[in-house]
mmCIF file with all atom_site columns, C-alpha atoms in Angstrom:
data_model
loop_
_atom_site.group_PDB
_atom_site.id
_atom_site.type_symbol
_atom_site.label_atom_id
_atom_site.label_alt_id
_atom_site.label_comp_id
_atom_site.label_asym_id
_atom_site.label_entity_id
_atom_site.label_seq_id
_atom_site.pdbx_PDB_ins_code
_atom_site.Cartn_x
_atom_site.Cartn_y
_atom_site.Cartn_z
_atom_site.occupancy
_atom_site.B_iso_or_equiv
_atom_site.pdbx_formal_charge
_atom_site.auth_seq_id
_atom_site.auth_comp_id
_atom_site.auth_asym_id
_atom_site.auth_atom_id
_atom_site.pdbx_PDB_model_num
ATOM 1  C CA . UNK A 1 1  ? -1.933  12.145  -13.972 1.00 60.00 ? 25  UNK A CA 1
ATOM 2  C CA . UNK A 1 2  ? -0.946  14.692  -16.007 1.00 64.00 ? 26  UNK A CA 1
ATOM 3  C CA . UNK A 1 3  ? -1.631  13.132  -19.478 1.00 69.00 ? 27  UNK A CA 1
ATOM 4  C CA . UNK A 1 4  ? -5.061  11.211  -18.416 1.00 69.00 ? 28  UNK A CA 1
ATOM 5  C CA . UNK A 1 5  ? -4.062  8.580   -20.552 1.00 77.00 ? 29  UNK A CA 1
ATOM 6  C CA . UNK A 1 6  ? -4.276  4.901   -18.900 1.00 84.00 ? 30  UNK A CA 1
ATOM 7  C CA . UNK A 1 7  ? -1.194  2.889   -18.068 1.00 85.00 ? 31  UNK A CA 1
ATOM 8  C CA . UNK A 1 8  ? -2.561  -0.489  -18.001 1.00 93.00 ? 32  UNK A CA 1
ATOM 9  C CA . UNK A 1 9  ? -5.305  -2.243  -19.784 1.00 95.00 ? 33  UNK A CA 1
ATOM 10 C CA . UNK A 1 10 ? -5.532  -4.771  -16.203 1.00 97.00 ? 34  UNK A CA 1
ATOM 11 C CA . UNK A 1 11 ? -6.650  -4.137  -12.845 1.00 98.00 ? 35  UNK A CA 1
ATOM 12 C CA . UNK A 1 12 ? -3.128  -5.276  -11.190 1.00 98.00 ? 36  UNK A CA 1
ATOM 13 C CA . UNK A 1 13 ? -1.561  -2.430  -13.749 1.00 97.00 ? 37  UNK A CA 1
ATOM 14 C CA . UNK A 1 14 ? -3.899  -0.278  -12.700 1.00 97.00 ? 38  UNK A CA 1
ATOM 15 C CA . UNK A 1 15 ? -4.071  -0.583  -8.967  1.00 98.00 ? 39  UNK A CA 1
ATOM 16 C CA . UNK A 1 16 ? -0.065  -0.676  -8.987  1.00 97.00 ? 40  UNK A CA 1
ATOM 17 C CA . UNK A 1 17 ? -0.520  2.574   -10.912 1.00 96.00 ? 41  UNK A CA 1
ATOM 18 C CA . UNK A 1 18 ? -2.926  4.156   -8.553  1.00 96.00 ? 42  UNK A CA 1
ATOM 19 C CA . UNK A 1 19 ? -0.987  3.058   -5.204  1.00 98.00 ? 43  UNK A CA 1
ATOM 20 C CA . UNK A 1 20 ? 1.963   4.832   -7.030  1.00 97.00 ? 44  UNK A CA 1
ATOM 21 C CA . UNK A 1 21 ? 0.862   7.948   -6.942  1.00 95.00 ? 45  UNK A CA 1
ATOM 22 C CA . UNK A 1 22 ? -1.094  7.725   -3.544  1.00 97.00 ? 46  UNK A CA 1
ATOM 23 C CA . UNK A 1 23 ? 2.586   6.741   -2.401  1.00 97.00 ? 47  UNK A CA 1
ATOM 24 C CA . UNK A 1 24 ? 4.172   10.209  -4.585  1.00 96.00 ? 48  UNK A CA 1
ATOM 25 C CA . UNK A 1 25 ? 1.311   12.439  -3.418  1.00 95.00 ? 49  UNK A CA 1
ATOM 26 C CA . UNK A 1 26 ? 2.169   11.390  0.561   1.00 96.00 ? 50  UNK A CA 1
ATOM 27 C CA . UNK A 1 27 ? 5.581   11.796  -0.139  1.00 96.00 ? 51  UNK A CA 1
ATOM 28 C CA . UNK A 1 28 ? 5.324   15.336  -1.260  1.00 95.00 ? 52  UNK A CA 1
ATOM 29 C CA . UNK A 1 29 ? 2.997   16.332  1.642   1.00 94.00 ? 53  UNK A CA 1
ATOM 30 C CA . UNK A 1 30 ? 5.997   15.242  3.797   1.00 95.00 ? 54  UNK A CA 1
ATOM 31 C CA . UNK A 1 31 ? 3.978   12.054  5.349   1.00 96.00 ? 55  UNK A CA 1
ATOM 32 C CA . UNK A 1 32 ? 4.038   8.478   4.197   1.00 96.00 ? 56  UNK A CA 1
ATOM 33 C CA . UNK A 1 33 ? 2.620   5.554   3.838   1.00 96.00 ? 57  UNK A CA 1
ATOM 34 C CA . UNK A 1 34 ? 2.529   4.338   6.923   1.00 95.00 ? 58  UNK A CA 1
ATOM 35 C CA . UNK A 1 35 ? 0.184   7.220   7.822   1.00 96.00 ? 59  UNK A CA 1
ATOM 36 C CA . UNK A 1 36 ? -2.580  6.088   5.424   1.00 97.00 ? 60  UNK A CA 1
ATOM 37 C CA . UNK A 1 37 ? -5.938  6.040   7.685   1.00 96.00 ? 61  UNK A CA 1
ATOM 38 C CA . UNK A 1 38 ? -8.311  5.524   4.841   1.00 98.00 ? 62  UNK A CA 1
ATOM 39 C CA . UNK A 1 39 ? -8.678  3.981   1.393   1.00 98.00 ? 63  UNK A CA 1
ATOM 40 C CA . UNK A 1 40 ? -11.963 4.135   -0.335  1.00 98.00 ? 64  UNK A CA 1
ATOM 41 C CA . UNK A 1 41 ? -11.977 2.269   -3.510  1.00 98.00 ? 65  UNK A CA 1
ATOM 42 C CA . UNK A 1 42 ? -14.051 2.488   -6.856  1.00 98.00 ? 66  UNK A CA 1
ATOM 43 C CA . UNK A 1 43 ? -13.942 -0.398  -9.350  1.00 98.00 ? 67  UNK A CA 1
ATOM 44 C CA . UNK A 1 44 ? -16.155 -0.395  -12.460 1.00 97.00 ? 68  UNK A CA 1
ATOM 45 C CA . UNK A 1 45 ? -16.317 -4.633  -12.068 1.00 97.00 ? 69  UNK A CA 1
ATOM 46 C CA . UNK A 1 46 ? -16.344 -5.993  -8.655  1.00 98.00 ? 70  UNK A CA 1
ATOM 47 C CA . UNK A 1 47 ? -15.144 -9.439  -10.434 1.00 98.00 ? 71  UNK A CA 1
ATOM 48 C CA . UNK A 1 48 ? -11.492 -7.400  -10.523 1.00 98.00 ? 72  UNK A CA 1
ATOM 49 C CA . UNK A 1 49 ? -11.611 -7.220  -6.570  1.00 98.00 ? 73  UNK A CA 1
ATOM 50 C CA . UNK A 1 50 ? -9.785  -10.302 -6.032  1.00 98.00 ? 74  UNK A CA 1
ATOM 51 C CA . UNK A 1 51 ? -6.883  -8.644  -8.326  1.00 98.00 ? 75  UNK A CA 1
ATOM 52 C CA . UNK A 1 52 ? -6.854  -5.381  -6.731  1.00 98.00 ? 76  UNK A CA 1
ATOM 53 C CA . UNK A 1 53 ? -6.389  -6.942  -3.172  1.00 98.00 ? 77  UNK A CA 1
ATOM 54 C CA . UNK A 1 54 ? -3.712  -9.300  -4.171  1.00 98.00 ? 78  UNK A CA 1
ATOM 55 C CA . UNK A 1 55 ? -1.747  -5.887  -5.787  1.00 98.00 ? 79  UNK A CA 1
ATOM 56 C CA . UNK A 1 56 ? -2.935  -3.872  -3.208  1.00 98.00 ? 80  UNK A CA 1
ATOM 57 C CA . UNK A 1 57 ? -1.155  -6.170  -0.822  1.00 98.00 ? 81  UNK A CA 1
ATOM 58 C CA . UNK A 1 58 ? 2.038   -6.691  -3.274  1.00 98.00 ? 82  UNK A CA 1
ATOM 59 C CA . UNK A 1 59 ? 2.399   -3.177  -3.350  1.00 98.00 ? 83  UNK A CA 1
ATOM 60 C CA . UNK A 1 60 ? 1.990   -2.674  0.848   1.00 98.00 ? 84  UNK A CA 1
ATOM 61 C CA . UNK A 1 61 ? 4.143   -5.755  1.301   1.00 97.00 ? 85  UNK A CA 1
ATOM 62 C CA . UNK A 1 62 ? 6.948   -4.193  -0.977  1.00 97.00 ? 86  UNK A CA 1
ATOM 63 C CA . UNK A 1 63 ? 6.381   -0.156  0.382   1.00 97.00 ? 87  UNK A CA 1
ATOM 64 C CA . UNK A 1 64 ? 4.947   -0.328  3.597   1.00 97.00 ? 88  UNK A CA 1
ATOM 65 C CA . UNK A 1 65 ? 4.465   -3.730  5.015   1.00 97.00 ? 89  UNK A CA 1
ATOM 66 C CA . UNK A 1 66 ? 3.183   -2.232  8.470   1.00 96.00 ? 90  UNK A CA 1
ATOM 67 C CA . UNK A 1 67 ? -0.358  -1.734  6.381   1.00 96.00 ? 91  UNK A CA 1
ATOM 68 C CA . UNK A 1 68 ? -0.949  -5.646  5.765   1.00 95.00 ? 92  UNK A CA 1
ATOM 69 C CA . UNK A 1 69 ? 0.116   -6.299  9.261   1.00 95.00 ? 93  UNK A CA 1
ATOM 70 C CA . UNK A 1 70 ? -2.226  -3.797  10.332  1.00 94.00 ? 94  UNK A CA 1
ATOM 71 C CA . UNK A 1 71 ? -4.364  -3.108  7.419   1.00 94.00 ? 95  UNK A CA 1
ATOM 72 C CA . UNK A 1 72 ? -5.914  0.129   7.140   1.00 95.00 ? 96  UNK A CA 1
ATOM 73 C CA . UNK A 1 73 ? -9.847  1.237   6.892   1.00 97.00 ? 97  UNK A CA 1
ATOM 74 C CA . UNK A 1 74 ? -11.387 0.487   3.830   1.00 97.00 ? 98  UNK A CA 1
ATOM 75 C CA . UNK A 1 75 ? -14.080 0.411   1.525   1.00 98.00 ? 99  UNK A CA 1
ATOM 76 C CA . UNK A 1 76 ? -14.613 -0.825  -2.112  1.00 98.00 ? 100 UNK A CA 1
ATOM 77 C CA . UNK A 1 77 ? -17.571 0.197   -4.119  1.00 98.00 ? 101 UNK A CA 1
ATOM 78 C CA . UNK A 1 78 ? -18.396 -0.666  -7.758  1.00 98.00 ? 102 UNK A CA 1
ATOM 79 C CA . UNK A 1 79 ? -19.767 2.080   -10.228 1.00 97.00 ? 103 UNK A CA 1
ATOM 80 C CA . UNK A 1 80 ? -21.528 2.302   -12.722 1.00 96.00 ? 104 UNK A CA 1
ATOM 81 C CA . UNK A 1 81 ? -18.637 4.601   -14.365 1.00 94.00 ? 105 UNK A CA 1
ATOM 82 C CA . UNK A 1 82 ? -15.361 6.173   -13.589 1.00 93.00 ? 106 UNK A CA 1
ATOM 83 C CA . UNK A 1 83 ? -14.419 9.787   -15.474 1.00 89.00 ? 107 UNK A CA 1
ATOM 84 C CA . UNK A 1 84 ? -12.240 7.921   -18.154 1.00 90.00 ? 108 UNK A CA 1
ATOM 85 C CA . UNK A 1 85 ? -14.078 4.640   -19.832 1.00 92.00 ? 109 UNK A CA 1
ATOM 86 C CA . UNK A 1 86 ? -10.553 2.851   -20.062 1.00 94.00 ? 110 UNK A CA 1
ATOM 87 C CA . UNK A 1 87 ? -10.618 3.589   -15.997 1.00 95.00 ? 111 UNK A CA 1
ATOM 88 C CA . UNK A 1 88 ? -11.267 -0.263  -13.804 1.00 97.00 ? 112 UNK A CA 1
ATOM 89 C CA . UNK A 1 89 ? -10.318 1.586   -10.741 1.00 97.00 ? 113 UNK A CA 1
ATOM 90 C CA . UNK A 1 90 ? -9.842  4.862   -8.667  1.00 96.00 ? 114 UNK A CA 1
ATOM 91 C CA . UNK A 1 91 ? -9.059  5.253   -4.852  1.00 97.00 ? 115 UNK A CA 1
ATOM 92 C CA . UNK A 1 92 ? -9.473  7.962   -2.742  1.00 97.00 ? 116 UNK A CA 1
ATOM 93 C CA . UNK A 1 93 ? -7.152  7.950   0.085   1.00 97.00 ? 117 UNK A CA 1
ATOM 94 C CA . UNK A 1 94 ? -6.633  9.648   3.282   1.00 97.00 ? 118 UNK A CA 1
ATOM 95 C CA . UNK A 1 95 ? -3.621  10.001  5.237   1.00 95.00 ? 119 UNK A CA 1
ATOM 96 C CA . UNK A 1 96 ? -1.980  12.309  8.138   1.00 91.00 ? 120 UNK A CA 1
ATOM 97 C CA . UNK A 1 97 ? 1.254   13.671  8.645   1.00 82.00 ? 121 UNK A CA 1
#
């Protein structure tokens, strides 16, 4: 985040990039995980969907397996564009405390 620069040319990289920090960011507010309500998802190519939900549910299964028992409200959108051209994916996420 604070360099811009991407971390992985794939979407798994990517996605396991991007859950990373949505895990950090919770951390820091004092919350978790577990108390992710919403995910909305942006991927530039909607043929990378199949990747990002077999990472997305790596990474839950590995950090917070009560999300693919119970999966969490979500949303996936492709776009014509994210902010960086080497970008495949962003999420927004929302959680409580």
């Amino acid at each position: 985040p604070v360099t811009g620069k991407v971390v992985s040319n794939t979407i798994e990289g990517q996605t396991w990039h991007a859950l990373e920090q949505i895990n950090s960011a919770m951390k820091q507010a004092g919350s978790s995980l577990k108390n992710l309500v919403k995910m909305t998802t942006y991927l530039k190519d909607m043929n990378d969907y199949q990747g990002y939900r077999d990472t997305e549910r790596k990474y839950f299964l590995e950090h917070a397996p009560e999300l693919v028992e119970e999966p969490i409200a979500s949303t996936v959108i492709q776009v014509a564009s994210l902010p960086n051209e080497e970008f495949l994916i962003e999420i927004e996420a929302i959680g409580i405390f």
